[in-house]
Coordinates of C-alpha atoms and ligand atoms in Angstrom, one line a residue:
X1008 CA 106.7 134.2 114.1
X1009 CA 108.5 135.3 110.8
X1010 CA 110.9 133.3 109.0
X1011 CA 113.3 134.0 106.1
X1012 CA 112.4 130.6 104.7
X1013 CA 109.4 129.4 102.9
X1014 CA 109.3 125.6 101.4
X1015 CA 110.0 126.0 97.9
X1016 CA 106.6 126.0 95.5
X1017 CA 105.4 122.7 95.1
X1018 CA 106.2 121.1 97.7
X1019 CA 104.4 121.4 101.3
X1020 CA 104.7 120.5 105.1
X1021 CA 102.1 118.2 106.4
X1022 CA 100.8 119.3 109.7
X1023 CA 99.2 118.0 112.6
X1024 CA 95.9 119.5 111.4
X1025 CA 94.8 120.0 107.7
X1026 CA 95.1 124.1 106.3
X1027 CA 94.5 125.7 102.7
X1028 CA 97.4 126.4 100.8
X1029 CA 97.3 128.5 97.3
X1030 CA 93.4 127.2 97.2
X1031 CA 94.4 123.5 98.3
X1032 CA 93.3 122.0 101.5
X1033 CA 96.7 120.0 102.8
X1034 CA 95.2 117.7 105.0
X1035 CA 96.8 116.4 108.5
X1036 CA 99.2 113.7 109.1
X1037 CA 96.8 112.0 111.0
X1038 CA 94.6 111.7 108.0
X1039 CA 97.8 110.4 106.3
X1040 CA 98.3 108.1 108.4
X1041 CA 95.1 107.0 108.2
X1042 CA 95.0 106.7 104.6
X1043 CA 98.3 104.9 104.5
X1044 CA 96.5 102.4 107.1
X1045 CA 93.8 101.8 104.6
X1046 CA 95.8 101.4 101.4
X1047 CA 98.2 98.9 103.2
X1048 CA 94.9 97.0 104.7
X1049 CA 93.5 97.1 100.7
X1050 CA 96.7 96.1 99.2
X1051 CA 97.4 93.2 101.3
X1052 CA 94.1 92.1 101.0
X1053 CA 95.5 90.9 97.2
X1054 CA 98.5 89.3 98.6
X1055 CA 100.5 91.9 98.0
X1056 CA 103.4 92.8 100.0
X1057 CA 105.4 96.7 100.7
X1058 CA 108.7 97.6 98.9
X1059 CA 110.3 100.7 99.6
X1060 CA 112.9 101.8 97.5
X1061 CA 115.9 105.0 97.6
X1062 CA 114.4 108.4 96.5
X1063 CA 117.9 108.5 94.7
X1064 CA 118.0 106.5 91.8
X1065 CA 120.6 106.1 88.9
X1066 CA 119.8 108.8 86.0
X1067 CA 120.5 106.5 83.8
X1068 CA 117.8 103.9 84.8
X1069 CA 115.1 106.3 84.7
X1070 CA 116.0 107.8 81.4
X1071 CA 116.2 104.4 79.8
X1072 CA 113.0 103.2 81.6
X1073 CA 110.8 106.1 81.3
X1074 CA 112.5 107.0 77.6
X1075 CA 114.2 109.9 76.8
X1076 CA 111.6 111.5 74.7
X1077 CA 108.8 111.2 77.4
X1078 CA 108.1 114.9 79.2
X1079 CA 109.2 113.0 82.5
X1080 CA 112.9 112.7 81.2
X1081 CA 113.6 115.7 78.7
X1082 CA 112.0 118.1 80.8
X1083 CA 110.9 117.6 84.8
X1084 CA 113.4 115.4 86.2
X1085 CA 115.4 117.0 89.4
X1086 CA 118.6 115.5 88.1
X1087 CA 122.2 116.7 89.8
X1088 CA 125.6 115.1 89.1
X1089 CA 128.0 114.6 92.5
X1090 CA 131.7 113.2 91.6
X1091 CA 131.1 111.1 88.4
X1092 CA 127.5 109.6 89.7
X1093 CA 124.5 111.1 88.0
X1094 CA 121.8 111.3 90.7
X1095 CA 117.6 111.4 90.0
X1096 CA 115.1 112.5 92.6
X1097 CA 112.7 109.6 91.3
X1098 CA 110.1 111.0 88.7
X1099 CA 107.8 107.5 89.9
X1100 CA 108.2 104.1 91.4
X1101 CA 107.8 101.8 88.8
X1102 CA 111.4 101.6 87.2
X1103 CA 112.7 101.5 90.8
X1104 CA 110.9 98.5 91.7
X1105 CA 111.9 96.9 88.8
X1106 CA 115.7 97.2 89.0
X1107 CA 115.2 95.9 93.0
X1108 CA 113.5 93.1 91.6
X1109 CA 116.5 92.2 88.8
X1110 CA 118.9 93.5 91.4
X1111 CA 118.0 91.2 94.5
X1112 CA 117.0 88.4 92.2
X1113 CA 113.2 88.5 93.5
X1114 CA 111.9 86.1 90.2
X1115 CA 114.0 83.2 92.2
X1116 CA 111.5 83.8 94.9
X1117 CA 108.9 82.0 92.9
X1118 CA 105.7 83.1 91.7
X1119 CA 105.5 86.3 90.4
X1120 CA 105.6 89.3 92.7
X1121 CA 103.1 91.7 94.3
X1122 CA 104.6 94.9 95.6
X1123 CA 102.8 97.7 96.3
X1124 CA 104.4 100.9 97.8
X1125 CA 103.5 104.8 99.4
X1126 CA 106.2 107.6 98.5
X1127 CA 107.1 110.5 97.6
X1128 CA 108.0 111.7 93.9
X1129 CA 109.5 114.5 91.9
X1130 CA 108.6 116.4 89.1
X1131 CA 109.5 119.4 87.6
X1132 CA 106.3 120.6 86.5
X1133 CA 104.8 123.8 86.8
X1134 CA 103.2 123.2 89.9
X1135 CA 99.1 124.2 89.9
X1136 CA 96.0 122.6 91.6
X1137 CA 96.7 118.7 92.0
X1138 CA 100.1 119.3 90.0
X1139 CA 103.6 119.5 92.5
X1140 CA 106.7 119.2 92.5
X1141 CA 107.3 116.6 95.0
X1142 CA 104.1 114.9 95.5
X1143 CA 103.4 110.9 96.7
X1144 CA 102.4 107.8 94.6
X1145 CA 100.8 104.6 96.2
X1146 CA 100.6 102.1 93.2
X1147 CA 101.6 98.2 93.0
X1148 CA 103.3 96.5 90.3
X1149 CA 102.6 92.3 89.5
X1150 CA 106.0 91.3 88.0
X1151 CA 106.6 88.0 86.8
X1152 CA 103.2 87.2 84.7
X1153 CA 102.3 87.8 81.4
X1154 CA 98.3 86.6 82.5
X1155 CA 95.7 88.7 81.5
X1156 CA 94.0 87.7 85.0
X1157 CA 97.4 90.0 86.2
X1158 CA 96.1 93.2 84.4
X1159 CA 93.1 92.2 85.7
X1160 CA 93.7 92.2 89.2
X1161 CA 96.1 94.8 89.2
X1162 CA 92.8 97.1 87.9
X1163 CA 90.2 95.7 90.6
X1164 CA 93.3 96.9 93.6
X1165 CA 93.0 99.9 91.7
X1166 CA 89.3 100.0 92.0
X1167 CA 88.9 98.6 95.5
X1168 CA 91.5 101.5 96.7
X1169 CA 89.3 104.3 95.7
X1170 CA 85.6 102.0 96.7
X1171 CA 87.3 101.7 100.0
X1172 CA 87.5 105.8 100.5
X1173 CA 83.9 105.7 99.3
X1174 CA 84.7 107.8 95.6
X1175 CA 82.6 105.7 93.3
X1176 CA 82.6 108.4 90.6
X1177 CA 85.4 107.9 88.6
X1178 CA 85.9 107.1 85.0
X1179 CA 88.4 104.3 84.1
X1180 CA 89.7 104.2 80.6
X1181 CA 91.6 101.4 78.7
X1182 CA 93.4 100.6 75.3
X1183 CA 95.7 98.6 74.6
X1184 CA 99.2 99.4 72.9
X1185 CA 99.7 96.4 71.4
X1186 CA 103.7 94.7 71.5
X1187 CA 107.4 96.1 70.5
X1188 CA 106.8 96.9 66.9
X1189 CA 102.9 98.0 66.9
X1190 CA 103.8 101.7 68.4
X1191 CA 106.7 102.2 65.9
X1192 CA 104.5 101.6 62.9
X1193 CA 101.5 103.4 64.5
X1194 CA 103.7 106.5 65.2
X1195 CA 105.0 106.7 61.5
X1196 CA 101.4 106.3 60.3
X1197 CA 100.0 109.0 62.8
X1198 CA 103.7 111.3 61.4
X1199 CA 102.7 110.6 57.9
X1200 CA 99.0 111.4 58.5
X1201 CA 100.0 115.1 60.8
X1202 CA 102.6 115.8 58.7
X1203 CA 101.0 117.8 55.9
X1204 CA 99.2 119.7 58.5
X1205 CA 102.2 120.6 60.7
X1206 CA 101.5 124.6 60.0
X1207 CA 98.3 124.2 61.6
X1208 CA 99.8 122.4 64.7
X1209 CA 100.9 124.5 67.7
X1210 CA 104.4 124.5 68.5
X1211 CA 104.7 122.0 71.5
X1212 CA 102.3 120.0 69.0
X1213 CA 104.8 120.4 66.0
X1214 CA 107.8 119.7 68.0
X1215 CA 106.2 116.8 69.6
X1216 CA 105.4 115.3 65.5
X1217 CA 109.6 115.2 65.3
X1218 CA 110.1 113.6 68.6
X1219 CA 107.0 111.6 69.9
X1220 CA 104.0 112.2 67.4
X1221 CA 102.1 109.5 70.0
X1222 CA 101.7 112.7 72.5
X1223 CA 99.7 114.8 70.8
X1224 CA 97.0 112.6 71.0
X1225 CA 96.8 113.9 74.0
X1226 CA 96.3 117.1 73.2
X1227 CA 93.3 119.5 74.3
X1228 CA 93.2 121.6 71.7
X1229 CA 89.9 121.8 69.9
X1230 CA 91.8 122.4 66.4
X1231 CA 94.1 119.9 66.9
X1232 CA 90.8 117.2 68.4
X1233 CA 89.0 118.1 64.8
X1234 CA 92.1 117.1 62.8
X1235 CA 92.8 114.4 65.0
X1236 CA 89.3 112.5 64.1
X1237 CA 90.8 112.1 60.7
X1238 CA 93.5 110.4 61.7
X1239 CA 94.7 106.5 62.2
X1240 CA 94.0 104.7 64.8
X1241 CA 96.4 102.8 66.9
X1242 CA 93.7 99.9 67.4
X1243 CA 94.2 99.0 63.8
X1244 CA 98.1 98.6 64.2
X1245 CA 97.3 96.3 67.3
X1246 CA 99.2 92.9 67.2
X1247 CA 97.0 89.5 67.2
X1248 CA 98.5 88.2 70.6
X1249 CA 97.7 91.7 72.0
X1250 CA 94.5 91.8 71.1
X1251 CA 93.6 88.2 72.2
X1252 CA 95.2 89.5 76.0
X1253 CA 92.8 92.4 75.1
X1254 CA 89.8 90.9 75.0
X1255 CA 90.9 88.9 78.2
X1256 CA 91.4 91.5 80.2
X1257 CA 88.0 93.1 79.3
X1258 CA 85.9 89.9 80.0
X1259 CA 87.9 89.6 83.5
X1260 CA 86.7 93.2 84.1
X1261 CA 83.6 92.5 83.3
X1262 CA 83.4 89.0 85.5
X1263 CA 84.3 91.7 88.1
X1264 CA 82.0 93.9 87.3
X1265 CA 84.2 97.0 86.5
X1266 CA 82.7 99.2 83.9
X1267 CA 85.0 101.0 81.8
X1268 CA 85.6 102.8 78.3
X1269 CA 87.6 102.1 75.7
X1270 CA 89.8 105.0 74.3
X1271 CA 91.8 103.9 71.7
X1272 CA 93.8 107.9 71.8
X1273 CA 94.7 106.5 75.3
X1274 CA 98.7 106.2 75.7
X1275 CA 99.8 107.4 78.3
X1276 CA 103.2 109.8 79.6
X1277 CA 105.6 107.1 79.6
X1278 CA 107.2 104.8 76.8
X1279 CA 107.3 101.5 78.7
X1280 CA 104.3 100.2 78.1
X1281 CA 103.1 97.9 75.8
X1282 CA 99.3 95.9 75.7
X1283 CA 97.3 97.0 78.5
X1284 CA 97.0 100.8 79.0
X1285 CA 94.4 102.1 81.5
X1286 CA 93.6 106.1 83.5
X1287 CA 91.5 106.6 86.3
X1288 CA 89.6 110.3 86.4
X1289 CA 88.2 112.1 88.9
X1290 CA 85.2 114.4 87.6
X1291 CA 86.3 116.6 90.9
X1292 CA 89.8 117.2 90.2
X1293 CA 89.2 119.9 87.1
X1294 CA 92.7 120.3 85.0
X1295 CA 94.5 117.3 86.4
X1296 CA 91.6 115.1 86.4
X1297 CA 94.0 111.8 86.3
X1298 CA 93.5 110.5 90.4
X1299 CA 95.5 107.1 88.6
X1300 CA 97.2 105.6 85.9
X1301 CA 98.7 102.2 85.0
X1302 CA 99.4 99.5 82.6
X1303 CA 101.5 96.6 80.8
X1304 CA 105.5 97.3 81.2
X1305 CA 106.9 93.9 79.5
X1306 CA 109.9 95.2 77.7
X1307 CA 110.8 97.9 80.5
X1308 CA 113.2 95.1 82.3
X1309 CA 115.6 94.8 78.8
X1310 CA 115.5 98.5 78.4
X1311 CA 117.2 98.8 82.1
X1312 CA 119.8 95.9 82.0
X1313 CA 117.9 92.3 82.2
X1314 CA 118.8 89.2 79.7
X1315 CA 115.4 88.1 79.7
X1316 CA 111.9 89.7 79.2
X1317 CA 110.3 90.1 82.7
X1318 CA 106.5 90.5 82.0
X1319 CA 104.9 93.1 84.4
X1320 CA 102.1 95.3 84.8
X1321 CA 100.7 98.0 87.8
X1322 CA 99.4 100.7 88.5
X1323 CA 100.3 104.6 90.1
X1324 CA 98.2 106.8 91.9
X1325 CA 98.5 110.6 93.0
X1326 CA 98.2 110.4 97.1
X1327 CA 97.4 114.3 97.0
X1328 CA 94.8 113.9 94.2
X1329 CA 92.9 111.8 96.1
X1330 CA 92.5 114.1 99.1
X1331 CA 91.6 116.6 96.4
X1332 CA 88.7 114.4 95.6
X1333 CA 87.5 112.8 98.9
X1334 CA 88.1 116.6 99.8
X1335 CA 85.5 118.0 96.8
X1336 CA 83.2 115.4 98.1
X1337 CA 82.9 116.4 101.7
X1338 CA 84.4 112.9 103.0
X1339 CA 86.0 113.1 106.2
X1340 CA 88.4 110.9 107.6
X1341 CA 88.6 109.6 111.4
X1342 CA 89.5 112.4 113.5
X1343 CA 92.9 112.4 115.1
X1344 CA 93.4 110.9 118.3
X1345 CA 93.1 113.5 121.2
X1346 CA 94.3 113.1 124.4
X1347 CA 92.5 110.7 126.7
X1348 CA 93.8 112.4 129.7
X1349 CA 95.4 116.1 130.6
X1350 CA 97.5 116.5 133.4
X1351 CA 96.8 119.7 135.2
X1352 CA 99.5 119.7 137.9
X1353 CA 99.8 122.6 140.4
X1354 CA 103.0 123.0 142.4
X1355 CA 106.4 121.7 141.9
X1356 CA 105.3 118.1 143.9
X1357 CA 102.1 118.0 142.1
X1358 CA 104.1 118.2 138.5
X1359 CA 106.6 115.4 139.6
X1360 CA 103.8 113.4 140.4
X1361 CA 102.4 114.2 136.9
X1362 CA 105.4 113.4 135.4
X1363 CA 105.4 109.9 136.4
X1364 CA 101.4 109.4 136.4
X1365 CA 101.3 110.2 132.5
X1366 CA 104.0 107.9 132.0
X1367 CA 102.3 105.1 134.0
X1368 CA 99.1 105.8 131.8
X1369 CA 100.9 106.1 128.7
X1370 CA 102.1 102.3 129.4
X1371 CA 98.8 101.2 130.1
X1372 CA 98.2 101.9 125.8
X1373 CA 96.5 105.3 127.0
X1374 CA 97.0 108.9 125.2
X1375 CA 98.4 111.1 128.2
X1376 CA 100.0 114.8 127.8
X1377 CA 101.2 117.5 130.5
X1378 CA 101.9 121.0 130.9
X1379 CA 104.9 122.0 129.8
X1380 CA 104.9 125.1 130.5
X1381 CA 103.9 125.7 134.3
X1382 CA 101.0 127.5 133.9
X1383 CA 98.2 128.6 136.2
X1384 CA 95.1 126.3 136.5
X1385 CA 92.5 128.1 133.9
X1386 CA 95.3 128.6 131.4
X1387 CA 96.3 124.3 131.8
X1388 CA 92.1 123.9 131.8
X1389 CA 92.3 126.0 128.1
X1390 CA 94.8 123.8 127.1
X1391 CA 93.2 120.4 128.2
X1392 CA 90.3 121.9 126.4
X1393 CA 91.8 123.0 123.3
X1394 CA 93.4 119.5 122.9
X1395 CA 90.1 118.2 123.2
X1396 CA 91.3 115.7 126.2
X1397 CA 88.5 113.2 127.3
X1398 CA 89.5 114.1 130.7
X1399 CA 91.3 116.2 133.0
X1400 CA 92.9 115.2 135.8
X1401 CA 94.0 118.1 138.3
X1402 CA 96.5 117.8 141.1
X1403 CA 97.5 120.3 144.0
X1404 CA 99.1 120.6 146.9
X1405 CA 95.5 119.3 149.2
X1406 CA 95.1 116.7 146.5
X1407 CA 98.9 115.5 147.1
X1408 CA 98.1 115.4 151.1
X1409 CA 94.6 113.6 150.2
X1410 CA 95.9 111.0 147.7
X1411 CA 93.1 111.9 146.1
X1412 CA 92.7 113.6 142.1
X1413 CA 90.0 115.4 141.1
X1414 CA 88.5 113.7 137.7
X1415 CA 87.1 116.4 135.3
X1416 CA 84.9 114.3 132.6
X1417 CA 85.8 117.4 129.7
X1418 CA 83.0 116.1 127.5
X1419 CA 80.1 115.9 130.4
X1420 CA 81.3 118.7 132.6
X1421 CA 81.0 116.3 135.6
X1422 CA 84.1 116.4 137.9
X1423 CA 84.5 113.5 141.2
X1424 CA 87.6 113.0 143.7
X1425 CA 89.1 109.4 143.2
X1426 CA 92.1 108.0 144.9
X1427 CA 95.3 107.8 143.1
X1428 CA 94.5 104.1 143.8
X1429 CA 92.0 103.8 141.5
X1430 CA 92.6 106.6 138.9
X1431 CA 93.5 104.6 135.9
X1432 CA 91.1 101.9 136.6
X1433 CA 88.5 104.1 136.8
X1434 CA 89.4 106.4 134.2
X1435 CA 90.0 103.5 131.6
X1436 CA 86.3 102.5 132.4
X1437 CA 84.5 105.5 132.1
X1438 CA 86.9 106.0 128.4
X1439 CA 85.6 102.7 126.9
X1440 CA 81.9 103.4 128.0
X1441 CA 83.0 106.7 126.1
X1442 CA 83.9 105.3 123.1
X1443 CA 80.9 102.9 122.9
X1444 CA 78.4 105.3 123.1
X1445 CA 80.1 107.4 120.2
X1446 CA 79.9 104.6 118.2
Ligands
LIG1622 P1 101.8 108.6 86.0 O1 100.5 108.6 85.2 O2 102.9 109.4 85.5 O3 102.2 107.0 86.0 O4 101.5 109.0 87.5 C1 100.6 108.3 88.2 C2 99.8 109.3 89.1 O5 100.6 110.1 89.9 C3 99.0 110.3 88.2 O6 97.7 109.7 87.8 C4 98.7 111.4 89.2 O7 97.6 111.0 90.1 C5 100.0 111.3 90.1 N1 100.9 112.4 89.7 C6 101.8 112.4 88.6 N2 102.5 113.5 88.6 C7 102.0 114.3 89.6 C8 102.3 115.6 90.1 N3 103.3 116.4 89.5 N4 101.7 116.1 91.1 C9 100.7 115.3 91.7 N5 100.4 114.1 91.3 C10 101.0 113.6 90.3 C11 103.3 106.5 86.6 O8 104.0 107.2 87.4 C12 103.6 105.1 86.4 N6 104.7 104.7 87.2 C13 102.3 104.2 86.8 C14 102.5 102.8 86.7 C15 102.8 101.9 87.7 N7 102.6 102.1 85.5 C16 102.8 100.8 85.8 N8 102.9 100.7 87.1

């Protein structure tokens, strides 16, 4: 069937079943689901309880929490002003949660909070392999602590997410930035150093030595890499209280027994952070090889609106970028439930009577679908084939009169007569002996 409307690049339907699109496999809701099930299951397993917060969020907020100089802000947020409220299709989740926790007064709850969370995000971005426009973070955030053992622990639900999905081969890398005042002095150091060499920067580069020098350490150019190994580094600007909490944090992790590497050029897309700074990277997902990224957030609650310093720290992952890599690894997920029975009704009588016999099944916690479309007996056979039902259950006119259905075992090819009577007992018996021999 044609349509006039296409969903608009970087965004994408999820589908019953997984398909490719532009070279990336979508995968299925059920796999979704699936996944969802598992992070929840991983998360709570810390003590760490759901939030869900608007996709509309204040402007304002995420400007002032992300910073105004980050990429995010100045250049991929889908920002729109109705009446005098400036709206935001939220960019991430972090700055969110933390005006819901100043807003509904969550620090009174006492102890500090874990929240974790599963939603989707915007981003202007050019969308490419692993890069969209709307695409879905799971992540959790620990506010309330300034404990190294928080950093800690928000790293090892980190860890444990990807260990659950079976992707061992990842790469974590950590730095710390230090408190309030060692990034300022770092990023005048790093300007004074670049500055001399601006005519060899490229433009984004040059632009980026005005407004946040800090970013081109990110930078991929080779050039840029050489003149960088010259330059100062942000380690020696580093705070004595942060590097104390430093050294914590990398003995916890190594009580734990997560390896990692320290990358002192490591600092990240967004301005809150201060001490802990960590990426996780896929060697599967080429160009956008960050599957998670997280870190120390401290001063983020005064930038948005709170009295007091609220200490926090958590982490963000790309939902999508892990398919990409449990899908370049070949892992598969649990298969989508299929029907357990099919309904093949013949006759006007015999489709009532299907009606309510799928209804009576489906309240006895079984999966049962019917024709819909009044079809002959091979093409509702197809169907309860293609759908992959466990088994068919076929009704006509003799079979009304008999009060007997034939029972069609779809996997085994074996087909019986049993009385309405006893369909659902028997049925549910021969399902579980089913299921115990697959497993
Ligand atoms: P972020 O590094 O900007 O951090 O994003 C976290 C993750 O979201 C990335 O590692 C990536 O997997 C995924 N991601 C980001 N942008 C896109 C995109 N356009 N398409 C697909 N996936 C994407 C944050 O957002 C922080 N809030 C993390 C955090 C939580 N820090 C403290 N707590």
């Amino acid at each position: 069937m044609k349509t006039a409307f296409q969903s608009i690049k970087g965004t994408f339907d999820i589908l019953p079943d997984k398909y490719v699109a532009e070279g990336t496999t979508i995968f299925g809701s059920s796999d979704w689901c699936f996944v969802e099930s598992k992070l929840r299951e991983t998360f709570q397993r810390f003590g760490m309880k759901e939030i869900r917060t608007p996709i509309l969020e204040p402007t304002e907020l995420i400007a002032r929490g992300i910073g105004q100089l980050t990429d995010i802000v100045s250049k991929e947020m889908f920002a729109f002003e109705r009446g005098d409220t400036n709206y935001v299709l939220r960019p991430e989740i972090t700055a969110p949660v933390m005006r819901a926790y100043l807003e509904h007064h969550l620090d009174q709850k006492g102890g500090p909070q874990r929240l974790f969370y599963i939603g989707p995000c915007f981003r202007a971005e050019r969308p490419q392999k692993g890069r969209y426009r709307q695409f879905h973070q799971f992540g959790c955030e620990v506010i309330g602590s300034p404990d190294p053992r928080a950093d800690a622990e928000v790293i090892a639900a980190m860890m444990a997410v990807y260990r659950s999905f079976g992707l061992a081969d990842t790469r974590l890398r950590l730095n710390t930035l230090g408190d309030a005042e060692s990034r300022p002095r770092y990023r005048e150091a790093l300007r004074a150093y670049l500055e001399p060499y601006a005519g060899e920067l490229s433009e984004v580069s040059r632009q980026r030595l005005r407004t946040n020098p800090l970013r081109i350490l990110d930078t991929k150019d080779e050039k840029e890499r050489r003149l960088l190994e010259g330059a100062p580094v942000l380690t020696d600007f580093i705070d004595h209280e942060s590097r104390r909490h430093y050294e914590q944090v990398k003995m916890l992790l190594g009580d734990l027994g997560v390896t990692f590497e320290e990358d002192p050029y490591l600092v990240r897309g967004l301005d809150y952070y201060t001490r802990t700074a960590f990426e996780l990277e896929s060697p599967d997902l080429g160009a956008q090889s960050a599957l998670a990224g997280g870190g120390r957030y401290d001063l983020l609650a005064k930038e948005i609106g709170s009295e007091e310093e609220v200490p926090a720290v958590g982490f963000a992952a790309g939902m999508e970028r892990l398919f990409l890599a449990m899908a370049a690894q070949d892992k598969s997920f649990s298969a989508s439930p299929n029907p357990d029975v099919f309904f093949v009704a013949l006759g006007e009588e015999a489709e009532r009577w299907a009606v309510k016999m799928a209804n009576a099944f489906r309240n006895e916690g079984l999966i049962a679908v019917i024709d819909l479309k009044g079809r002959s007996m091979k093409a509702q056979m197809r169907e309860a084939n293609r759908q992959n039902a466990r088994f068919a259950v076929i009704v006509g006119q003799d079979e009304l009169a008999a009060g007997e259905a034939q029972v069609k075992n779809m996997q085994a090819g074996e087909q019986k007569n049993v009385p309405f009577s006893d369909l659902l007992r028997t049925i549910r018996a021969e399902r579980e002996a089913m299921i115990a021999s697959e497993n």
